PDB file of C-alpha atoms in Angstrom:
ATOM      1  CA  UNK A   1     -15.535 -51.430 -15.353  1.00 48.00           C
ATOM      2  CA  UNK A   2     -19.453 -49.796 -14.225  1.00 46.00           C
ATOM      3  CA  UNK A   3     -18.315 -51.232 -10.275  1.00 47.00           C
ATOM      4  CA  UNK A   4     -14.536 -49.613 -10.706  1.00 46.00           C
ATOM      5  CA  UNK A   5     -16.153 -46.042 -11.615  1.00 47.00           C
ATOM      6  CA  UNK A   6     -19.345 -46.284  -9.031  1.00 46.00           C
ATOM      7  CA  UNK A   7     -16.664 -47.432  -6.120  1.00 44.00           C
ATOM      8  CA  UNK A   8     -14.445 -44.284  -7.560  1.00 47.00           C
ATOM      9  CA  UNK A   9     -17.682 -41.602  -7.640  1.00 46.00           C
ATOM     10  CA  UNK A  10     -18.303 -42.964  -3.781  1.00 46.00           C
ATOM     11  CA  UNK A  11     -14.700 -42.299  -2.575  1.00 45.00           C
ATOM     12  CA  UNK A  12     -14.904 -38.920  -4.240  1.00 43.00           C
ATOM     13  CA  UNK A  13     -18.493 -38.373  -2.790  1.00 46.00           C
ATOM     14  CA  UNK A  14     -18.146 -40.104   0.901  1.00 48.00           C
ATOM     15  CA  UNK A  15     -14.180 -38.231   0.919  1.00 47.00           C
ATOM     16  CA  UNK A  16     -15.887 -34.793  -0.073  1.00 42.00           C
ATOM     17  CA  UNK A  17     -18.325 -34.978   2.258  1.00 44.00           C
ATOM     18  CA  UNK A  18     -15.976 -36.168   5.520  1.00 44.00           C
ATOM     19  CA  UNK A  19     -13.609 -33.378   3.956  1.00 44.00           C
ATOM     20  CA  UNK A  20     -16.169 -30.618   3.822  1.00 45.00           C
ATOM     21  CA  UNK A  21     -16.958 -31.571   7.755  1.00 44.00           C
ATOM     22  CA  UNK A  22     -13.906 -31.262   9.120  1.00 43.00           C
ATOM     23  CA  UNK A  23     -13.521 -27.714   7.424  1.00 40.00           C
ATOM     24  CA  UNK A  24     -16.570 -26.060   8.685  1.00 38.00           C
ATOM     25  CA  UNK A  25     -15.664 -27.565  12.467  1.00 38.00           C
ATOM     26  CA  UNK A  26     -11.926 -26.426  11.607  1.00 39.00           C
ATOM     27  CA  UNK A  27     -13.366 -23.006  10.874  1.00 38.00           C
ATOM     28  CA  UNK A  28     -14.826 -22.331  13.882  1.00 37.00           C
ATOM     29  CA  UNK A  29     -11.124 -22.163  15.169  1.00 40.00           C
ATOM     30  CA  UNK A  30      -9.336 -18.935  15.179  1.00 40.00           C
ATOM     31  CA  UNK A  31      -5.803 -19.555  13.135  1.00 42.00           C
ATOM     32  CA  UNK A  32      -6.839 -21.785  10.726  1.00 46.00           C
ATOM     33  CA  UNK A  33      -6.134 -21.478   7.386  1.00 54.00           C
ATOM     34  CA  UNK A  34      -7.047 -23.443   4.278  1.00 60.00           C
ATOM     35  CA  UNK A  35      -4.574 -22.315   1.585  1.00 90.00           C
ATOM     36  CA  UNK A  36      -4.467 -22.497  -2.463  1.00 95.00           C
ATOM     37  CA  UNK A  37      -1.168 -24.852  -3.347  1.00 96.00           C
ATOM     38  CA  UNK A  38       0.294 -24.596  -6.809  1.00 97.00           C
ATOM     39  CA  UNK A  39       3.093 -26.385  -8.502  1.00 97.00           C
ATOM     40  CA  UNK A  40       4.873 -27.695 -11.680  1.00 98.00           C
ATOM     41  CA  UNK A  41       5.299 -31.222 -12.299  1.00 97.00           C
ATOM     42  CA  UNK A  42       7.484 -33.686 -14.516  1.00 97.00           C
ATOM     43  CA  UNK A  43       8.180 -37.697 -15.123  1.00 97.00           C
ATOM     44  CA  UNK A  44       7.723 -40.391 -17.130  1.00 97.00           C
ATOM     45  CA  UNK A  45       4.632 -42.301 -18.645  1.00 97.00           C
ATOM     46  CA  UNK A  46       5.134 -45.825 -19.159  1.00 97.00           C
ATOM     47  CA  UNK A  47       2.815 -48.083 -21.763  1.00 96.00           C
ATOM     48  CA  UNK A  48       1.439 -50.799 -19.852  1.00 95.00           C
ATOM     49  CA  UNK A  49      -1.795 -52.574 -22.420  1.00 93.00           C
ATOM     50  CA  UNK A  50      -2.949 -53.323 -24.889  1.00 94.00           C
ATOM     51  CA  UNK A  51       0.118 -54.802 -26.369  1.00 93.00           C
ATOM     52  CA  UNK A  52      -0.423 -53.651 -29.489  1.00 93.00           C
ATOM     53  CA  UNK A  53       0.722 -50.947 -27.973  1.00 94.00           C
ATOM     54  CA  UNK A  54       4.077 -51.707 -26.475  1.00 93.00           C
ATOM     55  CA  UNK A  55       5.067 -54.772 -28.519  1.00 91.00           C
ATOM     56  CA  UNK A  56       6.979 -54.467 -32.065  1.00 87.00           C
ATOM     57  CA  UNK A  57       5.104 -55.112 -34.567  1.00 86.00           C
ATOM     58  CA  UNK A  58       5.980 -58.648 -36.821  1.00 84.00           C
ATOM     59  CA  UNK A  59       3.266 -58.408 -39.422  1.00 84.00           C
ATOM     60  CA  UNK A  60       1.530 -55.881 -41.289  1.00 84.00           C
ATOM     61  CA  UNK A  61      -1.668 -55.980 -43.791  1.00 84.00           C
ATOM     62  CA  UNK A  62      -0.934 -55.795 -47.269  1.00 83.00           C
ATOM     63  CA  UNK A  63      -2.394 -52.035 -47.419  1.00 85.00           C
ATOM     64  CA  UNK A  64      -2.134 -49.174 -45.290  1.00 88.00           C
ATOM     65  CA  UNK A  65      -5.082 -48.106 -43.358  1.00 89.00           C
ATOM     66  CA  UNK A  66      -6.541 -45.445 -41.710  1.00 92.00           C
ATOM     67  CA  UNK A  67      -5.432 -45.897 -37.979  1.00 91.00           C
ATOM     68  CA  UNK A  68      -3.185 -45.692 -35.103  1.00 93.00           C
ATOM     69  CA  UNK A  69      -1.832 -48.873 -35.330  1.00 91.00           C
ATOM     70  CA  UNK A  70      -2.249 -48.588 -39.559  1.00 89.00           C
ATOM     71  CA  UNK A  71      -2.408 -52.583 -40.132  1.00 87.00           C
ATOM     72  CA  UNK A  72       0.444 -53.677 -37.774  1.00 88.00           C
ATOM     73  CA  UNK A  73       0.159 -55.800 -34.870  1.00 88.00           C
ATOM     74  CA  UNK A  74       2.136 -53.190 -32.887  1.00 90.00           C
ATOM     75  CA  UNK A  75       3.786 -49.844 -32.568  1.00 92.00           C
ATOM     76  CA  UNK A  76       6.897 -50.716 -30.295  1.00 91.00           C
ATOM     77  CA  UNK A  77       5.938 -47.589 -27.787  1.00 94.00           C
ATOM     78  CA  UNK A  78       8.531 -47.114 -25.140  1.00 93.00           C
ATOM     79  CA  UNK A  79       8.555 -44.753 -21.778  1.00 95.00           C
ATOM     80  CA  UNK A  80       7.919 -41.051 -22.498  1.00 96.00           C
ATOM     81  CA  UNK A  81       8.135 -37.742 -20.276  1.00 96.00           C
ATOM     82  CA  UNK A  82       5.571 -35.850 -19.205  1.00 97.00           C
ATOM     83  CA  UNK A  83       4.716 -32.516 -17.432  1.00 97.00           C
ATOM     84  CA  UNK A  84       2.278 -30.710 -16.236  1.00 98.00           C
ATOM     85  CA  UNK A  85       0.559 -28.023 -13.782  1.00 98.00           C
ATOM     86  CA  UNK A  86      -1.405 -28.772 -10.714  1.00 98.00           C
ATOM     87  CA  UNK A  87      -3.705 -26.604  -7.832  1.00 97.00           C
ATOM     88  CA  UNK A  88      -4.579 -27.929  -4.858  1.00 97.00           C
ATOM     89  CA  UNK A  89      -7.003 -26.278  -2.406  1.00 95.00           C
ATOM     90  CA  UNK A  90      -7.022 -27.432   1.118  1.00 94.00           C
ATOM     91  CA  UNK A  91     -10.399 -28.993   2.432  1.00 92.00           C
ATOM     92  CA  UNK A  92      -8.643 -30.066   5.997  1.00 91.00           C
ATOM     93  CA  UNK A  93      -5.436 -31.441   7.055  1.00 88.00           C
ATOM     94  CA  UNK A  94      -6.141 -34.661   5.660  1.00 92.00           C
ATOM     95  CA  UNK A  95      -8.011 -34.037   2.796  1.00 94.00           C
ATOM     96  CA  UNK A  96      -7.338 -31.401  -0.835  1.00 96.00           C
ATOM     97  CA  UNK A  97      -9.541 -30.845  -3.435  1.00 96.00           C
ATOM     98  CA  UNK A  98      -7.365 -30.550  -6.849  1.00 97.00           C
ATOM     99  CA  UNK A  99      -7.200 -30.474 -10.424  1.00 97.00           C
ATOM    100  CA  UNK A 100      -3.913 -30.980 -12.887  1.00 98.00           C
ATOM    101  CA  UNK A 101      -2.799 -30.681 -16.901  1.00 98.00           C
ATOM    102  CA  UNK A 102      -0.588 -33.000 -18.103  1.00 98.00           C
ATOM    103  CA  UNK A 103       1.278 -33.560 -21.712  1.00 98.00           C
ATOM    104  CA  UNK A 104       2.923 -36.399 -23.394  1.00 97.00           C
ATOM    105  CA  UNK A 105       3.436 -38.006 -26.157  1.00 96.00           C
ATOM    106  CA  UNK A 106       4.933 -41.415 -28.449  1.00 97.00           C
ATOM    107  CA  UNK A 107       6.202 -41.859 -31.410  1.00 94.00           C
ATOM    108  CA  UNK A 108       7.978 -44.426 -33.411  1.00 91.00           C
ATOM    109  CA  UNK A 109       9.058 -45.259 -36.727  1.00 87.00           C
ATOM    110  CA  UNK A 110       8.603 -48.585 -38.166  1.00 77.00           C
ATOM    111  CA  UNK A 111      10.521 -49.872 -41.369  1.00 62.00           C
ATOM    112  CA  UNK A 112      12.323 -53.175 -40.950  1.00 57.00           C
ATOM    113  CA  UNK A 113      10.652 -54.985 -37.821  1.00 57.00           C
ATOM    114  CA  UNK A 114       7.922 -56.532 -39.888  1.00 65.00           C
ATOM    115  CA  UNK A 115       8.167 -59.277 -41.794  1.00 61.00           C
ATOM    116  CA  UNK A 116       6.351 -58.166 -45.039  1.00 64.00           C
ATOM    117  CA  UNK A 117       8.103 -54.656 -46.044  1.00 66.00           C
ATOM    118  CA  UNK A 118       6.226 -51.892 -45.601  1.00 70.00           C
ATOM    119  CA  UNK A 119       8.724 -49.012 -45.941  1.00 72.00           C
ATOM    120  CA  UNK A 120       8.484 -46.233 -43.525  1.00 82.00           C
ATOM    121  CA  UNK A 121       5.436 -45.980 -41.081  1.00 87.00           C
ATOM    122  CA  UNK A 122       5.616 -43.108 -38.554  1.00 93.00           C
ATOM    123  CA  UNK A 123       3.146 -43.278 -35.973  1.00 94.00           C
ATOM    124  CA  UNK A 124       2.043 -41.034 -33.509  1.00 96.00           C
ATOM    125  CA  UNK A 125       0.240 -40.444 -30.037  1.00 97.00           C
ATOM    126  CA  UNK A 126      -0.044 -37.299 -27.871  1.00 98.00           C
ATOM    127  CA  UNK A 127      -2.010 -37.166 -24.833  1.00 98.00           C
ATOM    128  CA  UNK A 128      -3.765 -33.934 -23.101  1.00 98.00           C
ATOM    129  CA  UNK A 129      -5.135 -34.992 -19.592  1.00 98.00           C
ATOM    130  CA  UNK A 130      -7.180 -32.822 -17.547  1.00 98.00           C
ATOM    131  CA  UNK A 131      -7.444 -34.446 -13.853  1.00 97.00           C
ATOM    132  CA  UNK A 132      -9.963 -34.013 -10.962  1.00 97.00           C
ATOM    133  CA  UNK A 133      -8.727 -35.614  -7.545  1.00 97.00           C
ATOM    134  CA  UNK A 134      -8.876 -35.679  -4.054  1.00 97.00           C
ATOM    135  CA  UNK A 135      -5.807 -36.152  -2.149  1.00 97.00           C
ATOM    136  CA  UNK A 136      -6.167 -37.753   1.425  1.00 97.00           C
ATOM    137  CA  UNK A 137      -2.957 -37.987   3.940  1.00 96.00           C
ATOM    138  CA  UNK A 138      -3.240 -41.246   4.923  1.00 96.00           C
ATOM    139  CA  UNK A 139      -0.060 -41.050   7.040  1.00 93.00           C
ATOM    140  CA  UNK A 140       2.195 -37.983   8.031  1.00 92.00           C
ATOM    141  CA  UNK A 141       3.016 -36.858   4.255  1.00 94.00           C
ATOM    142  CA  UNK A 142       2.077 -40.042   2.529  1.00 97.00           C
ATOM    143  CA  UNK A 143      -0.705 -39.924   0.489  1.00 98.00           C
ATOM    144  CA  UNK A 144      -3.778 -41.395  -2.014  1.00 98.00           C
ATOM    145  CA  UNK A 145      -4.874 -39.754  -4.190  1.00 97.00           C
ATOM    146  CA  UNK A 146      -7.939 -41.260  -6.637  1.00 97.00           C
ATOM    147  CA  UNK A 147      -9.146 -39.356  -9.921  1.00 97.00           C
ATOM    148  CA  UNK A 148     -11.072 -38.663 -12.997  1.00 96.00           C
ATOM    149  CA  UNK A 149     -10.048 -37.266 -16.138  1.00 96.00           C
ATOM    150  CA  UNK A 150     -10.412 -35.837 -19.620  1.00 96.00           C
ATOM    151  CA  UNK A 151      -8.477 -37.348 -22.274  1.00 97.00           C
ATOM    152  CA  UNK A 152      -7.508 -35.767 -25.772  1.00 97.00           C
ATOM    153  CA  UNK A 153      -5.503 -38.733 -27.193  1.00 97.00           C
ATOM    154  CA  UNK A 154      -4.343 -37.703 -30.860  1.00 97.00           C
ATOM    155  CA  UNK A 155      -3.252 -39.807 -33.748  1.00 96.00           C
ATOM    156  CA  UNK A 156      -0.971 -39.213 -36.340  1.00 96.00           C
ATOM    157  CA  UNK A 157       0.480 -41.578 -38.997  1.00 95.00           C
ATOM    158  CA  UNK A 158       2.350 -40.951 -42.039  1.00 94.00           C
ATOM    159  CA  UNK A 159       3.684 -43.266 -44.733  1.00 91.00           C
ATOM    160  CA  UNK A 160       4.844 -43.359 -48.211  1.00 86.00           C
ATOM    161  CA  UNK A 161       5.711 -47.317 -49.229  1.00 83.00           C
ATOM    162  CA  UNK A 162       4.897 -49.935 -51.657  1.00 81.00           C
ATOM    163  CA  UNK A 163       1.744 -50.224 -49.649  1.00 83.00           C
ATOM    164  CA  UNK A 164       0.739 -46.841 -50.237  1.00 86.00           C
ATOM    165  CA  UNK A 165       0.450 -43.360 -49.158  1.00 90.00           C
ATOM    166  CA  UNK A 166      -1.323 -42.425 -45.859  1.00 91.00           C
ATOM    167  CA  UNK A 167      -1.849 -39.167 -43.608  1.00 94.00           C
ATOM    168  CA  UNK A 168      -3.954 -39.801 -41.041  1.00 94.00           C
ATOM    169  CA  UNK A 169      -4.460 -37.759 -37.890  1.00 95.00           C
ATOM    170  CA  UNK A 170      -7.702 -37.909 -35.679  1.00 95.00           C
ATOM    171  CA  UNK A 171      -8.392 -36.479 -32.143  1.00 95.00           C
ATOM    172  CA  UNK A 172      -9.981 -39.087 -29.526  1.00 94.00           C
ATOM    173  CA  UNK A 173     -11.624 -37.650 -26.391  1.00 94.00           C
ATOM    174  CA  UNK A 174     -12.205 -40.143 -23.485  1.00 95.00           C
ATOM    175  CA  UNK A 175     -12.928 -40.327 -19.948  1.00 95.00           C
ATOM    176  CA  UNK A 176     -10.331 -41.914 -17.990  1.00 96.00           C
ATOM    177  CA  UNK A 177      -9.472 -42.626 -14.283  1.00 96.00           C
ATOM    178  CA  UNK A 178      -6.811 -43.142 -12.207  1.00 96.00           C
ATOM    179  CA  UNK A 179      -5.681 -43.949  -8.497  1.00 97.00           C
ATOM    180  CA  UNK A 180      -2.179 -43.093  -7.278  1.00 97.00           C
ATOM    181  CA  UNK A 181       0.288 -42.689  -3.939  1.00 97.00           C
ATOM    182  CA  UNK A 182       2.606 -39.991  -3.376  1.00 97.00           C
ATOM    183  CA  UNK A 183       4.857 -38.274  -0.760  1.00 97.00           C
ATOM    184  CA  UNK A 184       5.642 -34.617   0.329  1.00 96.00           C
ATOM    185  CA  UNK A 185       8.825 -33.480   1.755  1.00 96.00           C
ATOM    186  CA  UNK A 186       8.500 -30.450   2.505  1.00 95.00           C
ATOM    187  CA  UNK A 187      11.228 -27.924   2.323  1.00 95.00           C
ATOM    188  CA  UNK A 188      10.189 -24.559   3.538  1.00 93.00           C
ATOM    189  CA  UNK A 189       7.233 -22.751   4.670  1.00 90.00           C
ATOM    190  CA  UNK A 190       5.965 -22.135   1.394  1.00 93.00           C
ATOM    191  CA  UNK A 191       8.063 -24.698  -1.061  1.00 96.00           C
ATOM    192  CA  UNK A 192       7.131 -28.800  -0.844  1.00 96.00           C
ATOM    193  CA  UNK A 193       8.995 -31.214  -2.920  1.00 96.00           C
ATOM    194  CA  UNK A 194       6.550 -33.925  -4.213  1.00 97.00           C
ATOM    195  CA  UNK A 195       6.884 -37.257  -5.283  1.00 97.00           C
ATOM    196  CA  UNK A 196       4.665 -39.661  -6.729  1.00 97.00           C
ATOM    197  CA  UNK A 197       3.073 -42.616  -9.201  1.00 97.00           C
ATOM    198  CA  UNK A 198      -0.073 -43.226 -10.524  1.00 97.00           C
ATOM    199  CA  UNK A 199      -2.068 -45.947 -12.519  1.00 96.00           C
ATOM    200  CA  UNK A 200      -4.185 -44.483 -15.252  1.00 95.00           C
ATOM    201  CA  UNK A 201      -6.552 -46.014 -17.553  1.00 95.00           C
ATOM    202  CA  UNK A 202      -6.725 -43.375 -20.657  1.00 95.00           C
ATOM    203  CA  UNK A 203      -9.906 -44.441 -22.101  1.00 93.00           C
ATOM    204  CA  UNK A 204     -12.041 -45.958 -19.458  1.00 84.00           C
ATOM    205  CA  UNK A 205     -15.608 -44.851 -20.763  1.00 71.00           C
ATOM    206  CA  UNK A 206     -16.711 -44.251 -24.638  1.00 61.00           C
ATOM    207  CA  UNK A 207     -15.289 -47.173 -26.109  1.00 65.00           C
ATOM    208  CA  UNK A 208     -16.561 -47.027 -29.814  1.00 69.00           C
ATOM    209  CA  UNK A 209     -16.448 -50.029 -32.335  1.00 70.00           C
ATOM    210  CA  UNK A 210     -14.555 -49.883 -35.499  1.00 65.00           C
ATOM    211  CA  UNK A 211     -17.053 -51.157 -38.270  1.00 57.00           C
ATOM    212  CA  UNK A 212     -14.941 -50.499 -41.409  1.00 52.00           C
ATOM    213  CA  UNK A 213     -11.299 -50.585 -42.018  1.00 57.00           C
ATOM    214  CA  UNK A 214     -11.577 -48.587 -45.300  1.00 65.00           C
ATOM    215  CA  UNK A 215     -12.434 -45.421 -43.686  1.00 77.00           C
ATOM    216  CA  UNK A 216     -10.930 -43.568 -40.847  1.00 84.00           C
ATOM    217  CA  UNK A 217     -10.749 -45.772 -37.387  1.00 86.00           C
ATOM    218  CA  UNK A 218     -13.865 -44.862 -35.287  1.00 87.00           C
ATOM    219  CA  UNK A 219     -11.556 -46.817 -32.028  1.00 89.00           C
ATOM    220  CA  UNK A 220      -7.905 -45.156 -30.866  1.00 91.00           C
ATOM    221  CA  UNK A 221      -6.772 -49.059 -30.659  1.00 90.00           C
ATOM    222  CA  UNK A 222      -8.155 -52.433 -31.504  1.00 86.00           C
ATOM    223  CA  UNK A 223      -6.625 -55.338 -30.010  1.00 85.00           C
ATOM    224  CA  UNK A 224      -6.292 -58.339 -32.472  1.00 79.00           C
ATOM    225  CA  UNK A 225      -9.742 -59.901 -33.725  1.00 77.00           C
ATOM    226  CA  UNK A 226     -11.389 -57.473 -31.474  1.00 79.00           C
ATOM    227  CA  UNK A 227     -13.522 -54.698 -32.913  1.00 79.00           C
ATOM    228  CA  UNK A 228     -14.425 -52.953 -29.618  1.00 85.00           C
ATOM    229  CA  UNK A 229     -11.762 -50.458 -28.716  1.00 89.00           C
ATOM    230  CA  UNK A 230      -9.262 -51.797 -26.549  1.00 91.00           C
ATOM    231  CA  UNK A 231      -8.346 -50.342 -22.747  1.00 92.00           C
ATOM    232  CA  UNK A 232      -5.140 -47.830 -22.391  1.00 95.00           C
ATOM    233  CA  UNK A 233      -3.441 -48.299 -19.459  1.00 96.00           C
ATOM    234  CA  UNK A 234      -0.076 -46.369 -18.256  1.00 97.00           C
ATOM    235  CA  UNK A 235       1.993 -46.073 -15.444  1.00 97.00           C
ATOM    236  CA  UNK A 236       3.227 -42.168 -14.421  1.00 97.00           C
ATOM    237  CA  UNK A 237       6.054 -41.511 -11.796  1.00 97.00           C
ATOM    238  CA  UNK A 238       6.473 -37.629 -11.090  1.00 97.00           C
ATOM    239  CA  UNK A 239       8.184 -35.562  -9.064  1.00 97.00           C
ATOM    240  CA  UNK A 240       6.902 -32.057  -8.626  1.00 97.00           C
ATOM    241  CA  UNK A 241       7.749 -28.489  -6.686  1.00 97.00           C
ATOM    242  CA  UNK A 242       4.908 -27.244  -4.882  1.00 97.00           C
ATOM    243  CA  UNK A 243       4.062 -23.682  -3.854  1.00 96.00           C
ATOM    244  CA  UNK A 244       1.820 -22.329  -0.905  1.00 94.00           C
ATOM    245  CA  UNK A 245       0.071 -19.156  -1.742  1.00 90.00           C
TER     246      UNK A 245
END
C-alpha cells in the first residue's frame, strides 16, 4: 500500500510539473486560453471487497453489536447510484488540474438469510467523497485520470429482535485513492459529454483496529478473524455533461 500511494504522489508531482511547463511556454502564445470546465455527473458504484461486504450473510452472533456489519458475516450490498459535481481547470492541452463531490449510498435489510434468526437488521452506508485529480489526454479525447480523496463513510444500523435492540450510527473519515479512464465527446463549443470508470479504494490510509466488540466499532469493516480494518474497494462508471466557462 506505502509503494501504491508514493508511485501515485510522483504521477501527481512529475504530471504537475510537465503540466505547469507546457502552460507557461503555451502562454507566451497569443490565443491561448486555459479555461475553467464545470459539469454534473451521475452512475453507478459497484461493491467490489471485502466480501463481507457484498456477500449475504449465513450466520450471525448470538447478540447484536455495535457495527456496520453488527455480528453477521455479510451485508448482501448490491450496485448503487451516485452523483456528483466536478471543476476542471486547464493546465495544457494534455493535462487538467481538478477536483469533484460525489454521493452514494447502501442499504439492506436482513431478516431471513441467516441461519440463526435474528429478526430485522437494517444496515446502512453512505459515502461523501471529495476528489483531487489530474486528468492527462493520453490519446485524442481518451483519458487517465489518477486521484486522491476524502472519505466520510457513515454507518447506520438499526434492529429490534430476540437478539436485542441496537442504534448505531458512526461517521468514518479516510483517505482513499483512485485511478480511472474516461472519454469526451464533445458536442458543442461549450457542452462535452463525458464518459468514464474508475477504481477506488475508500479507505486506503487510517486503518484503525477494533479492540472490543462491546463498545462502538473503532474499524468501518473487519473481515473475518481479522481485527485490522479491512480495505473498501468499488468500481464507479459515470457519465457526465460538461460545461466550458
Amino acid at each position: 500500500m506505502k509503494r501504491i500511494i508514493f508511485l501515485l504522489l510522483l504521477f501527481f508531482s512529475c504530471n504537475f510539473a510537465f503540466g505547469q511547463g507546457e502552460m507557461l511556454a503555451n502562454a507566451l502564445e497569443p490565443g491561448i486560453m486555459h479555461p475553467i470546465i464545470i459539469g454534473v455527473l451521475g452512475g453507478i458504484n459497484l461493491p467490489l471487497s471485502p466480501s463481507e461486504l457484498v456477500n449475504k450473510p449465513t450466520t450471525a452472533t448470538q447478540y447484536v453489536q455495535q457495527s456496520l456489519l453488527n455480528g453477521l458475516n455479510g451485508l448482501g450490498f448490491q450496485s448503487t447510484y451516485n452523483f456528483g459535481i466536478v471543476a476542471k481547470y486547464t493546465l495544457s492541452k494534455k493535462f487538467l488540474l481538478g477536483a469533484n463531490i460525489e454521493y452514494s449510498g447502501w442499504k439492506s435489510i436482513n431478516s431471513c438469510n441467516c441461519n440463526d434468526t435474528i429478526g430485522k437488521s437494517e444496515n446502512k452506508l453512505t459515502l461523501f467523497h471529495f476528489g483531487f485529480f489530474l486528468q492527462y489526454f493520453i490519446y485524442k479525447n481518451l483519458y487517465a485520470v489518477p486521484e486522491i480523496s476524502f472519505n466520510i463513510l457513515g454507518a447506520r444500523v438499526t434492529e429490534n429482535s430476540v437478539r436485542g435492540n441496537l442504534d448505531f450510527s458512526k461517521s468514518y473519515p479516510r483517505i482513499g485513492a483512485g485511478l480511472g479512464l474516461g472519454y469526451e465527446i464533445p458536442l458543442t463549443n461549450k457542452f462535452t459529454f463525458d464518459l468514464s470508470a474508475k477504481r477506488q479504494f475508500l479507505n486506503l490510509l487510517l486503518n484503525k483496529e477494533n479492540h472490543n466488540t462491546n463498545s462502538e466499532s473503532e474499524s468501518l469493516i473487519n473481515s473475518k478473524n481479522e481485527t485490522k480494518e479491512a480495505t473498501l474497494f468499488i468500481l464507479s462508471f459515470n457519465i457526465g455533461i460538461l460545461f466550458t466557462l
